[in-house]
């Protein structure tokens, strides 16, 4: 029997009895109990949602036994009364739990803090996409979570949710469904102080399980949201055929590829499958280094037959990460002393099919040019709207980013002075420490269009910047992209070419947020914009004017990352390149024509300032819109009645 329950207010208990479809058959007709299932064991499930938290309890029993003697799942979080009314109560959000349809055991659980508007909706979508057909999915709002559903609500509606598109910000909601199958129970209360409970009696699937002797299916019986690894109908190959080589394959022969990882094995599997499928990948060169070594991650790596090792770490959050990456660099020095370079990426970095082709064409620059210290696959400046040419390289002062290469000489150099723990008043982010204490004025090479993308949400994934800068980063979707003028990235030819481009560029004046600030062009053209960049009392540049100029162009403007000697290169279009030059601080400031006055934000008129602020809001805030503010029980019932549901 299919049952959808819809309490709209108050405290309510709903009893639903439904039959789980088998993992191998997802019917188009309503679910019905078959004669073969009448003597099967049942999962008795209770799920509740309210202002004080949420809960999920499941037990296996015969249908004639009440209560169930064996509790398999007991998850939840209940806030103390004094915390339940707080707008940012801990543990709030939308919970995603996945049950094995044959045993009723919990194989995945995560709380997504969707009381926040930014980014976590994308993480929820990411995990939902990796729940395989046939699994039972239990979702609930804990305290508050509807305000941040955003596009995930569309995904939930496509999966069969009746209410996801209509939840007001303070709604409490539960939904139990079979992935790829049918809704088993869905309940909602509009803003209310109470909680509501749904009770379900679910027969377990009797579809034969793949052989437990197969390590893959033994792993999948305990872990969910693993995507194609655990798809019983179309599983990913554990040992896929090696990808095609790249044109400069020899450059990668002795280069270790280190993937730093921990407890997020769902992220790690996605990262590894993309990495090993990229042309030029050499499976034997990949080494996964575990800081924490939880059993699910270790079992996954054994299943995939990949090389891995563990290192001891201590501490919490960034303090722990600082020590961990120090240990990783020391491991590289010990294990690969003769390697020409090492490539490093984290467990939540998706690589482009062109990842190894890019490195095979650029790694030699690290040895040819002592003014360089890293090659980044991630583009420091290639944000949406200002990244156009995958064949083009950039060069700037920037820290190592997601998917980078450094030489073993550099690793030995920084290991000699890397403190065992962060010093007082010093940075504790390892990549920022490498930039401040290891780069020593050296720069990095990176592509105009990124070859890697940071998709995970973790300790340092601040919600707004993750969505605006990381998730929206364009990624090259093809392989074997030839890079232009690679040899000219060495310092002397680079500086000559860069200086000549600035000298020949057409100066622009006026409001950088203005509608017609950059003229439309039909041929390759360079422009230059000089802004006031003075020195502060501590000797550092004052980036106040730079922030506004960069933000007008949808470029990174909150720090000096991605600048070459206080010059930012922005590709306005495939044909138009704009240089933002800070004067007089930049050594290129002397190229400013005498008749061009450096731009200062203080000179904006009130009307021009309004244009600037509106443009920055457009780029940074996007469309900030909280939906369903005026939904009531009556309007929701009218909507559902009108839709014929």
Coordinates of C-alpha atoms in Angstrom, one line a residue:
X1 CA 0.0 0.0 0.0
X2 CA 1.2 3.5 -0.8
X3 CA 0.4 6.1 1.7
X4 CA 1.2 9.8 1.8
X5 CA 0.2 11.6 5.0
X6 CA -0.1 15.4 5.3
X7 CA -0.7 16.8 8.8
X8 CA -0.5 20.5 8.6
X9 CA -0.4 21.8 12.1
X10 CA 0.0 20.8 15.7
X11 CA 1.5 17.6 17.2
X12 CA 0.5 14.6 15.2
X13 CA 1.3 10.9 14.9
X14 CA 0.8 9.1 11.6
X15 CA 0.8 5.3 11.1
X16 CA 1.8 4.1 7.7
X17 CA 2.2 0.5 6.5
X18 CA 4.0 0.0 3.2
X19 CA 6.0 -2.6 1.4
X20 CA 9.5 -1.9 0.3
X21 CA 10.1 -2.5 -3.4
X22 CA 13.0 -4.8 -4.2
X23 CA 16.3 -3.2 -5.1
X24 CA 16.0 -4.8 -8.5
X25 CA 12.5 -3.8 -9.4
X26 CA 11.1 -0.3 -9.1
X27 CA 7.5 -0.6 -10.2
X28 CA 5.4 2.1 -11.9
X29 CA 2.3 0.9 -10.1
X30 CA 1.4 1.5 -6.4
X31 CA 3.3 -0.8 -4.1
X32 CA 1.3 -3.8 -2.9
X33 CA 2.2 -6.7 -0.6
X34 CA 2.8 -10.0 -2.4
X35 CA 2.1 -13.4 -0.9
X36 CA 5.8 -14.1 -0.7
X37 CA 6.2 -11.1 1.7
X38 CA 3.5 -12.0 4.2
X39 CA 5.9 -14.0 6.5
X40 CA 8.9 -11.7 6.0
X41 CA 10.5 -9.7 8.8
X42 CA 9.5 -6.1 9.1
X43 CA 11.2 -2.8 9.9
X44 CA 9.2 -0.7 12.3
X45 CA 10.3 3.0 11.8
X46 CA 9.5 6.1 13.7
X47 CA 10.7 9.5 12.5
X48 CA 9.9 12.8 14.1
X49 CA 10.6 16.5 13.4
X50 CA 10.1 19.6 15.5
X51 CA 11.5 22.8 17.0
X52 CA 13.4 20.8 19.6
X53 CA 15.2 18.5 17.1
X54 CA 14.5 15.2 15.3
X55 CA 14.7 11.5 15.7
X56 CA 14.8 8.2 13.9
X57 CA 14.3 4.8 15.5
X58 CA 14.0 1.5 13.5
X59 CA 13.8 -2.0 14.7
X60 CA 13.4 -5.4 13.0
X61 CA 10.5 -7.7 14.1
X62 CA 7.9 -10.1 12.9
X63 CA 4.7 -8.4 12.0
X64 CA 2.9 -10.2 14.9
X65 CA 5.4 -9.0 17.5
X66 CA 4.9 -5.6 19.2
X67 CA 7.1 -3.9 20.1
X68 CA 10.1 -4.9 18.0
X69 CA 12.7 -6.6 20.1
X70 CA 15.8 -5.5 18.1
X71 CA 16.6 -1.9 17.7
X72 CA 18.8 -1.4 14.7
X73 CA 18.8 2.4 14.4
X74 CA 18.5 5.0 17.1
X75 CA 19.6 8.4 15.8
X76 CA 18.5 11.9 16.7
X77 CA 19.2 15.1 18.5
X78 CA 17.0 16.8 21.1
X79 CA 17.8 20.3 22.2
X80 CA 17.4 21.5 25.8
X81 CA 14.3 23.7 26.1
X82 CA 16.4 26.9 26.6
X83 CA 18.2 26.3 23.3
X84 CA 15.2 25.2 21.2
X85 CA 14.1 28.8 20.6
X86 CA 17.5 30.1 19.5
X87 CA 17.7 31.0 15.8
X88 CA 21.0 29.2 15.4
X89 CA 20.6 26.2 17.6
X90 CA 23.2 23.5 17.2
X91 CA 22.4 20.5 15.1
X92 CA 19.7 22.1 13.1
X93 CA 19.1 21.4 9.4
X94 CA 17.8 18.7 7.2
X95 CA 18.8 15.2 8.0
X96 CA 19.5 12.5 5.4
X97 CA 19.5 8.9 6.6
X98 CA 19.8 5.9 4.3
X99 CA 18.6 2.4 5.3
X100 CA 19.5 -0.9 3.7
X101 CA 16.2 -2.3 2.3
X102 CA 17.1 -5.9 3.1
X103 CA 18.2 -5.4 6.8
X104 CA 16.8 -2.0 7.9
X105 CA 20.3 -1.0 9.1
X106 CA 21.6 2.5 8.8
X107 CA 24.2 2.8 6.0
X108 CA 24.5 6.6 5.8
X109 CA 23.6 9.6 7.9
X110 CA 24.4 13.3 7.7
X111 CA 22.9 16.6 8.9
X112 CA 23.0 19.5 6.4
X113 CA 22.7 22.9 8.1
X114 CA 20.0 24.2 5.9
X115 CA 19.0 26.9 8.4
X116 CA 21.8 28.6 6.4
X117 CA 21.0 30.0 3.0
X118 CA 24.3 29.3 1.2
X119 CA 26.0 26.2 -0.3
X120 CA 24.7 23.3 1.9
X121 CA 21.8 22.7 -0.5
X122 CA 24.4 21.8 -3.1
X123 CA 26.0 19.3 -0.7
X124 CA 22.6 17.7 0.0
X125 CA 22.0 17.4 -3.7
X126 CA 25.5 15.9 -4.2
X127 CA 24.8 13.2 -1.6
X128 CA 21.3 12.5 -2.8
X129 CA 22.6 11.8 -6.3
X130 CA 24.8 9.1 -4.9
X131 CA 22.1 7.1 -3.1
X132 CA 21.6 4.1 -5.3
X133 CA 18.2 2.8 -6.4
X134 CA 16.4 0.6 -3.9
X135 CA 17.7 2.2 -0.8
X136 CA 15.3 3.6 1.8
X137 CA 15.8 7.3 2.4
X138 CA 14.6 9.0 5.6
X139 CA 14.7 12.8 5.7
X140 CA 13.6 15.2 8.4
X141 CA 13.9 18.9 9.4
X142 CA 15.7 19.3 12.7
X143 CA 14.8 22.6 14.4
X144 CA 15.1 24.6 11.2
X145 CA 16.2 23.7 7.7
X146 CA 13.7 24.7 5.0
X147 CA 15.2 28.2 4.4
X148 CA 18.3 26.8 2.7
X149 CA 16.7 24.0 0.6
X150 CA 16.8 26.2 -2.5
X151 CA 17.4 24.2 -5.7
X152 CA 17.6 21.0 -3.6
X153 CA 13.8 21.3 -3.3
X154 CA 13.5 20.9 -7.0
X155 CA 15.6 17.7 -6.8
X156 CA 13.5 16.4 -4.0
X157 CA 10.3 17.1 -5.9
X158 CA 11.7 15.2 -8.9
X159 CA 12.4 12.3 -6.6
X160 CA 8.7 12.3 -5.6
X161 CA 8.3 14.7 -2.6
X162 CA 4.9 16.3 -2.4
X163 CA 5.8 19.1 -0.1
X164 CA 9.5 20.0 -0.8
X165 CA 8.7 22.9 -3.2
X166 CA 6.2 24.4 -0.8
X167 CA 7.9 24.4 2.6
X168 CA 7.9 27.7 4.4
X169 CA 11.1 28.6 6.3
X170 CA 9.9 27.4 9.7
X171 CA 8.2 24.2 8.5
X172 CA 8.9 20.8 10.1
X173 CA 8.9 17.9 7.7
X174 CA 9.6 14.2 7.4
X175 CA 9.8 12.1 4.2
X176 CA 10.5 8.4 3.8
X177 CA 10.8 7.0 0.3
X178 CA 12.6 4.4 -1.8
X179 CA 15.2 5.9 -4.1
X180 CA 13.9 5.4 -7.6
X181 CA 10.7 4.0 -6.3
X182 CA 7.8 5.4 -4.2
X183 CA 7.0 7.7 -1.3
X184 CA 6.2 5.7 1.8
X185 CA 5.4 8.5 4.1
X186 CA 5.5 12.3 3.9
X187 CA 4.4 14.6 6.7
X188 CA 4.6 18.4 7.3
X189 CA 3.6 20.9 9.9
X190 CA 3.7 24.6 9.1
X191 CA 5.2 26.9 11.8
X192 CA 4.3 25.3 15.2
X193 CA 5.8 24.8 18.6
X194 CA 5.2 21.1 18.7
X195 CA 6.6 18.1 16.9
X196 CA 5.1 15.5 14.7
X197 CA 5.8 11.8 14.5
X198 CA 5.4 9.3 11.6
X199 CA 5.3 5.5 12.3
X200 CA 5.9 3.0 9.5
X201 CA 5.8 -0.7 9.3
X202 CA 7.9 -1.8 6.4
X203 CA 8.5 -5.3 5.2
X204 CA 12.2 -5.9 4.2
X205 CA 13.1 -6.6 0.6
X206 CA 13.5 -10.3 -0.2
X207 CA 15.5 -9.8 -3.4
X208 CA 18.6 -11.9 -3.2
X209 CA 21.7 -10.0 -2.1
X210 CA 24.8 -10.1 -4.2
X211 CA 27.3 -12.7 -2.7
X212 CA 28.6 -11.5 0.7
X213 CA 31.9 -13.2 -0.3
X214 CA 32.4 -10.4 -2.8
X215 CA 34.2 -7.6 -0.9
X216 CA 32.4 -4.9 -2.9
X217 CA 29.0 -6.0 -1.8
X218 CA 30.1 -6.6 1.8
X219 CA 31.3 -2.9 1.8
X220 CA 28.1 -1.7 0.2
X221 CA 25.9 -3.5 2.8
X222 CA 27.4 -1.1 5.4
X223 CA 27.8 2.2 3.5
X224 CA 25.5 4.4 1.5
X225 CA 25.7 7.4 -0.8
X226 CA 28.6 5.8 -2.7
X227 CA 27.2 6.2 -6.2
X228 CA 28.2 3.7 -8.9
X229 CA 30.4 1.7 -6.5
X230 CA 27.2 0.2 -4.9
X231 CA 24.8 0.2 -7.9
X232 CA 23.8 -3.4 -8.2
X233 CA 22.5 -2.9 -11.7
X234 CA 25.3 -0.9 -13.3
X235 CA 28.3 -1.0 -10.9
X236 CA 31.4 0.9 -11.6
X237 CA 34.4 -1.3 -12.5
X238 CA 36.8 -1.7 -9.5
X239 CA 39.7 -1.9 -11.9
X240 CA 38.8 0.2 -14.9
X241 CA 41.0 0.0 -18.0
X242 CA 43.9 2.5 -17.8
X243 CA 43.1 5.8 -19.5
X244 CA 44.8 6.9 -22.7
X245 CA 48.3 8.5 -22.3
X246 CA 48.8 12.2 -22.9
X247 CA 51.2 13.8 -25.4
X248 CA 53.9 14.5 -22.8
X249 CA 53.4 11.3 -20.8
X250 CA 57.1 10.9 -19.9
X251 CA 56.9 14.1 -17.8
X252 CA 54.6 12.2 -15.4
X253 CA 56.5 9.0 -15.1
X254 CA 58.2 9.5 -11.7
X255 CA 55.8 12.1 -10.3
X256 CA 53.8 10.8 -7.2
X257 CA 50.2 11.9 -7.0
X258 CA 49.3 12.3 -3.3
X259 CA 45.6 12.4 -2.3
X260 CA 45.2 13.6 1.3
X261 CA 42.1 12.0 2.9
X262 CA 40.3 11.2 6.1
X263 CA 36.8 10.2 7.1
X264 CA 34.8 11.5 4.1
X265 CA 34.9 8.4 2.0
X266 CA 32.0 9.5 -0.2
X267 CA 34.0 12.5 -1.3
X268 CA 37.1 10.4 -1.7
X269 CA 35.5 7.9 -4.0
X270 CA 34.3 10.6 -6.3
X271 CA 37.7 12.3 -6.3
X272 CA 39.6 9.0 -7.0
X273 CA 37.3 7.9 -9.8
X274 CA 37.6 11.2 -11.7
X275 CA 41.4 11.2 -11.0
X276 CA 42.0 7.7 -12.3
X277 CA 39.8 8.2 -15.3
X278 CA 41.7 11.3 -16.5
X279 CA 44.0 10.6 -19.5
X280 CA 47.6 10.4 -18.4
X281 CA 46.7 8.9 -15.0
X282 CA 49.2 6.3 -13.7
X283 CA 47.5 4.2 -11.1
X284 CA 50.8 3.1 -9.5
X285 CA 51.8 6.7 -8.9
X286 CA 48.8 7.5 -6.8
X287 CA 49.2 7.4 -3.0
X288 CA 46.4 8.2 -0.6
X289 CA 47.7 9.6 2.7
X290 CA 45.2 9.2 5.6
X291 CA 45.4 11.5 8.6
X292 CA 42.6 9.8 10.3
X293 CA 42.3 6.2 9.3
X294 CA 38.6 5.2 9.9
X295 CA 37.7 1.7 8.8
X296 CA 35.3 2.7 6.0
X297 CA 38.1 4.7 4.3
X298 CA 40.7 2.0 4.7
X299 CA 38.2 -0.7 3.5
X300 CA 37.4 1.4 0.4
X301 CA 41.0 1.8 -0.5
X302 CA 41.7 -1.9 -0.1
X303 CA 38.6 -2.6 -2.3
X304 CA 40.0 -0.3 -5.0
X305 CA 43.5 -1.8 -4.7
X306 CA 45.2 1.6 -4.3
X307 CA 48.3 2.4 -2.4
X308 CA 47.7 4.2 0.9
X309 CA 49.4 4.9 4.2
X310 CA 48.5 6.5 7.5
X311 CA 50.2 9.2 9.5
X312 CA 49.5 10.0 13.2
X313 CA 48.0 13.4 13.8
X314 CA 46.6 15.3 16.8
X315 CA 44.6 18.4 17.6
X316 CA 41.4 19.8 16.3
X317 CA 40.3 21.5 13.1
X318 CA 42.9 23.8 11.6
X319 CA 45.4 23.1 14.3
X320 CA 45.1 19.4 13.4
X321 CA 45.3 20.1 9.6
X322 CA 48.5 22.2 10.1
X323 CA 50.2 19.3 11.7
X324 CA 48.8 16.8 9.2
X325 CA 50.1 18.6 6.1
X326 CA 53.5 19.0 7.7
X327 CA 53.5 15.3 8.2
X328 CA 52.5 14.8 4.6
X329 CA 55.4 16.9 3.3
X330 CA 57.8 15.0 5.5
X331 CA 56.5 11.8 4.2
X332 CA 57.1 13.0 0.6
X333 CA 60.6 13.9 1.4
X334 CA 61.3 10.5 2.9
X335 CA 59.5 8.4 0.4
X336 CA 60.2 10.2 -2.9
X337 CA 63.6 11.9 -2.6
X338 CA 64.4 11.6 -6.3
X339 CA 61.1 12.6 -7.7
X340 CA 61.2 15.7 -9.9
X341 CA 58.0 17.0 -8.4
X342 CA 54.9 15.8 -6.5
X343 CA 51.2 16.6 -7.3
X344 CA 48.9 17.0 -4.3
X345 CA 45.1 17.2 -4.0
X346 CA 42.5 16.8 -1.3
X347 CA 39.8 14.2 -1.0
X348 CA 37.1 16.7 -2.1
X349 CA 38.7 18.0 -5.3
X350 CA 37.2 17.0 -8.7
X351 CA 39.7 17.0 -11.5
X352 CA 39.2 17.9 -15.1
X353 CA 39.8 15.3 -17.9
X354 CA 42.7 17.6 -18.8
X355 CA 44.3 17.5 -15.3
X356 CA 47.3 15.4 -16.2
X357 CA 47.8 16.8 -19.7
X358 CA 48.0 20.3 -18.1
X359 CA 50.7 19.2 -15.6
X360 CA 52.6 17.2 -18.3
X361 CA 53.0 20.4 -20.2
X362 CA 54.0 22.7 -17.3
X363 CA 55.9 20.7 -14.7
X364 CA 59.3 21.5 -16.3
X365 CA 58.8 25.2 -15.6
X366 CA 59.4 24.6 -11.9
X367 CA 63.0 23.5 -12.7
X368 CA 63.6 26.0 -15.5
X369 CA 62.5 29.1 -13.5
X370 CA 63.7 29.8 -9.9
X371 CA 61.1 32.6 -9.6
X372 CA 58.4 29.9 -9.5
X373 CA 57.4 27.7 -6.6
X374 CA 54.2 25.9 -7.7
X375 CA 52.0 24.9 -10.6
X376 CA 48.3 25.1 -9.7
X377 CA 45.6 23.2 -11.7
X378 CA 43.1 25.4 -10.0
X379 CA 42.7 28.9 -11.6
X380 CA 43.2 31.7 -9.1
X381 CA 41.5 34.2 -11.4
X382 CA 39.2 32.1 -13.7
X383 CA 35.8 32.8 -12.2
X384 CA 32.5 32.6 -14.0
X385 CA 32.2 35.2 -16.7
X386 CA 36.0 35.9 -16.8
X387 CA 37.4 32.6 -17.8
X388 CA 37.3 31.9 -21.5
X389 CA 40.4 30.3 -23.1
X390 CA 41.5 26.8 -21.9
X391 CA 44.7 27.1 -23.9
X392 CA 46.0 30.1 -21.9
X393 CA 48.3 30.2 -18.8
X394 CA 48.5 32.9 -16.2
X395 CA 51.2 33.7 -13.7
X396 CA 50.8 35.5 -10.3
X397 CA 51.6 35.5 -6.7
X398 CA 49.2 32.9 -5.2
X399 CA 49.2 30.2 -2.6
X400 CA 49.0 26.5 -3.5
X401 CA 45.4 25.6 -4.3
X402 CA 43.3 22.6 -5.1
X403 CA 45.5 20.3 -7.1
X404 CA 49.0 21.6 -7.1
X405 CA 52.6 20.6 -7.9
X406 CA 55.8 21.5 -6.2
X407 CA 59.3 20.2 -6.5
X408 CA 61.0 18.0 -3.9
X409 CA 63.6 20.8 -3.4
X410 CA 60.8 23.1 -2.3
X411 CA 59.4 20.4 0.0
X412 CA 62.8 19.9 1.6
X413 CA 63.2 23.7 1.9
X414 CA 59.9 24.3 3.7
X415 CA 60.3 21.1 5.9
X416 CA 63.5 22.6 7.3
X417 CA 61.5 25.5 8.8
X418 CA 58.0 24.2 9.2
X419 CA 57.1 24.4 12.9
X420 CA 55.6 21.4 14.6
X421 CA 52.6 23.5 15.6
X422 CA 51.3 27.0 14.7
X423 CA 53.1 29.8 16.4
X424 CA 51.3 32.3 18.4
X425 CA 49.9 35.2 16.3
X426 CA 50.9 33.3 13.1
X427 CA 48.7 31.7 10.5
X428 CA 47.4 28.2 11.1
X429 CA 46.2 27.4 7.6
X430 CA 48.9 25.3 6.0
X431 CA 48.6 26.7 2.5
X432 CA 48.7 30.3 3.9
X433 CA 51.8 29.4 5.9
X434 CA 53.5 28.0 2.8
X435 CA 52.6 31.2 0.9
X436 CA 53.9 33.5 3.7
X437 CA 56.9 31.6 4.8
X438 CA 57.8 29.3 1.8
X439 CA 57.1 31.2 -1.3
X440 CA 59.6 34.0 -0.6
X441 CA 58.3 36.2 -3.4
X442 CA 58.1 33.4 -5.9
X443 CA 55.0 32.9 -8.1
X444 CA 52.8 30.1 -9.5
X445 CA 51.6 29.1 -12.9
X446 CA 47.9 28.4 -13.3
X447 CA 45.4 28.0 -16.2
X448 CA 42.9 30.7 -17.2
X449 CA 40.2 28.0 -17.0
X450 CA 40.5 25.7 -14.1
X451 CA 41.5 22.0 -14.3
X452 CA 40.2 21.3 -10.8
X453 CA 37.2 22.2 -8.7
X454 CA 36.7 22.1 -4.9
X455 CA 33.3 20.6 -4.3
X456 CA 33.4 19.5 -0.7
X457 CA 32.1 21.2 2.5
X458 CA 34.4 21.0 5.5
X459 CA 36.3 22.9 8.2
X460 CA 37.3 25.9 6.1
X461 CA 34.4 25.9 3.6
X462 CA 32.8 29.2 4.6
X463 CA 29.3 28.9 3.1
X464 CA 29.0 32.1 1.1
X465 CA 32.5 32.0 -0.5
X466 CA 32.3 28.3 -1.3
X467 CA 29.1 28.8 -3.3
X468 CA 30.1 32.1 -5.0
X469 CA 33.7 31.2 -5.8
X470 CA 34.4 27.5 -5.6
X471 CA 31.2 25.7 -6.8
X472 CA 30.7 28.1 -9.7
X473 CA 34.2 27.7 -10.9
X474 CA 34.3 26.8 -14.7
X475 CA 36.0 23.5 -15.3
X476 CA 37.6 22.3 -18.6
X477 CA 35.5 19.3 -19.7
X478 CA 37.8 17.8 -22.2
X479 CA 41.3 16.3 -22.4
X480 CA 44.4 16.9 -24.4
X481 CA 44.2 20.7 -24.5
X482 CA 47.4 22.1 -26.0
X483 CA 48.7 25.1 -24.0
X484 CA 49.9 28.2 -25.8
X485 CA 53.3 29.9 -25.2
X486 CA 54.4 27.7 -22.3
X487 CA 58.1 28.5 -22.8
X488 CA 57.3 32.2 -22.5
X489 CA 56.1 31.7 -18.9
X490 CA 59.7 31.7 -17.8
X491 CA 60.5 35.0 -16.0
X492 CA 62.5 37.0 -18.5
X493 CA 60.3 36.4 -21.6
X494 CA 57.2 36.6 -19.4
X495 CA 58.2 40.0 -18.0
X496 CA 59.0 41.4 -21.5
X497 CA 55.7 40.2 -22.9
X498 CA 53.7 41.3 -19.9
X499 CA 55.3 44.8 -19.9
X500 CA 54.8 45.2 -23.6
X501 CA 51.1 44.2 -23.3
X502 CA 50.7 46.9 -20.6
X503 CA 52.5 49.5 -22.6
X504 CA 50.3 48.9 -25.7
X505 CA 47.0 48.5 -23.8
X506 CA 44.3 51.1 -24.2
X507 CA 43.7 53.0 -20.9
X508 CA 40.2 53.0 -19.5
X509 CA 38.7 55.6 -17.1
X510 CA 35.4 56.0 -15.4
X511 CA 33.3 53.8 -13.2
X512 CA 34.5 50.1 -13.4
X513 CA 30.9 49.1 -12.7
X514 CA 29.5 51.2 -15.5
X515 CA 27.5 49.6 -18.2
X516 CA 29.9 50.6 -21.0
X517 CA 33.2 50.6 -19.0
X518 CA 34.9 48.0 -21.3
X519 CA 34.2 48.7 -25.0
X520 CA 32.9 45.8 -27.1
X521 CA 35.6 44.5 -29.5
X522 CA 35.8 42.2 -32.5
X523 CA 39.6 41.7 -32.5
X524 CA 42.0 40.8 -29.7
X525 CA 42.4 43.9 -27.6
X526 CA 44.1 44.7 -24.3
X527 CA 42.9 47.4 -21.9
X528 CA 44.5 48.8 -18.7
X529 CA 42.8 50.5 -15.7
X530 CA 45.0 52.4 -13.2
X531 CA 43.6 52.6 -9.7
X532 CA 45.0 54.3 -6.6
X533 CA 47.1 51.8 -4.5
X534 CA 48.9 53.6 -1.7
X535 CA 51.0 52.2 1.1
X536 CA 49.6 51.9 4.6
X537 CA 51.5 52.8 7.8
X538 CA 52.7 49.3 8.2
X539 CA 54.2 49.3 4.7
X540 CA 51.5 47.0 3.2
X541 CA 49.4 48.1 0.2
X542 CA 45.9 49.5 0.9
X543 CA 43.6 47.4 -1.3
X544 CA 40.5 49.5 -0.6
X545 CA 40.1 50.8 -4.2
X546 CA 41.2 47.4 -5.6
X547 CA 38.4 45.7 -3.9
X548 CA 35.7 47.8 -5.6
X549 CA 37.4 47.7 -9.0
X550 CA 37.8 43.9 -8.9
X551 CA 34.3 43.2 -7.6
X552 CA 32.8 45.3 -10.4
X553 CA 34.3 42.8 -12.8
X554 CA 33.4 39.7 -10.8
X555 CA 37.1 39.1 -10.0
X556 CA 38.6 38.1 -6.7
X557 CA 39.1 41.3 -4.7
X558 CA 39.3 40.4 -1.0
X559 CA 43.1 39.8 -0.9
X560 CA 46.2 40.0 -3.1
X561 CA 45.9 36.4 -4.2
X562 CA 46.2 36.1 -8.0
X563 CA 48.1 39.4 -8.6
X564 CA 51.4 39.8 -10.4
X565 CA 53.2 42.6 -8.6
X566 CA 49.9 44.4 -7.8
X567 CA 48.5 43.8 -11.3
X568 CA 45.4 41.7 -11.8
X569 CA 44.7 40.2 -15.3
X570 CA 41.0 39.9 -16.1
X571 CA 39.7 38.2 -19.3
X572 CA 36.6 40.2 -20.0
X573 CA 35.9 38.1 -23.0
X574 CA 37.7 35.7 -25.3
X575 CA 39.0 38.8 -27.2
X576 CA 39.3 41.4 -24.4
X577 CA 41.9 41.4 -21.7
X578 CA 41.9 44.0 -18.9
X579 CA 44.8 44.8 -16.6
X580 CA 44.1 46.4 -13.2
X581 CA 47.3 48.2 -12.2
X582 CA 47.7 49.6 -8.7
X583 CA 49.6 52.8 -8.7
X584 CA 52.0 54.0 -7.3
X585 CA 52.6 50.8 -5.4
X586 CA 53.0 48.5 -8.4
X587 CA 56.4 48.6 -10.2
X588 CA 54.3 48.8 -13.4
X589 CA 52.6 52.0 -12.2
X590 CA 55.1 54.1 -14.1
X591 CA 53.4 53.0 -17.3
X592 CA 50.4 55.2 -16.5
X593 CA 50.1 58.0 -19.1
X594 CA 50.4 61.5 -17.5
X595 CA 46.9 62.4 -18.5
X596 CA 45.3 59.3 -16.8
X597 CA 44.5 59.9 -13.1
X598 CA 44.4 56.8 -10.9
X599 CA 40.8 55.8 -10.0
X600 CA 39.7 56.3 -6.4
X601 CA 36.4 55.0 -5.1
X602 CA 36.0 58.2 -3.0
X603 CA 35.5 60.2 -6.2
X604 CA 32.3 58.4 -7.1
X605 CA 29.2 60.5 -7.3
X606 CA 26.2 59.2 -5.3
X607 CA 24.7 57.8 -8.5
X608 CA 27.9 56.1 -9.5
X609 CA 28.3 54.7 -6.0
X610 CA 24.8 53.2 -6.2
X611 CA 25.8 51.5 -9.5
X612 CA 28.9 50.0 -7.8
X613 CA 27.0 48.7 -4.9
X614 CA 24.2 47.2 -7.1
X615 CA 26.8 45.5 -9.3
X616 CA 28.7 44.1 -6.3
X617 CA 25.4 42.9 -4.8
X618 CA 24.5 41.3 -8.1
X619 CA 27.8 39.3 -8.3
X620 CA 28.1 38.5 -4.7
X621 CA 24.6 37.9 -3.5
X622 CA 23.1 36.4 -6.6
X623 CA 19.4 36.0 -6.3
X624 CA 18.8 35.9 -2.6
X625 CA 15.2 34.8 -2.3
X626 CA 13.5 33.0 0.6
X627 CA 10.4 31.2 -0.9
X628 CA 7.1 30.2 0.6
X629 CA 7.0 33.0 3.2
X630 CA 3.2 33.2 3.0
X631 CA 2.3 29.5 2.8
X632 CA -0.6 28.6 5.2
X633 CA -2.4 25.3 5.8
X634 CA -5.3 26.5 3.7
X635 CA -3.2 27.7 0.8
X636 CA -1.2 24.5 0.8
X637 CA -4.3 22.3 0.8
X638 CA -5.8 24.4 -2.0
X639 CA -2.6 24.0 -4.0
X640 CA -2.5 20.2 -3.5
X641 CA -6.2 19.9 -4.4
X642 CA -5.7 22.0 -7.5
X643 CA -2.8 19.8 -8.6
X644 CA -4.9 16.7 -8.4
X645 CA -2.7 15.0 -5.8

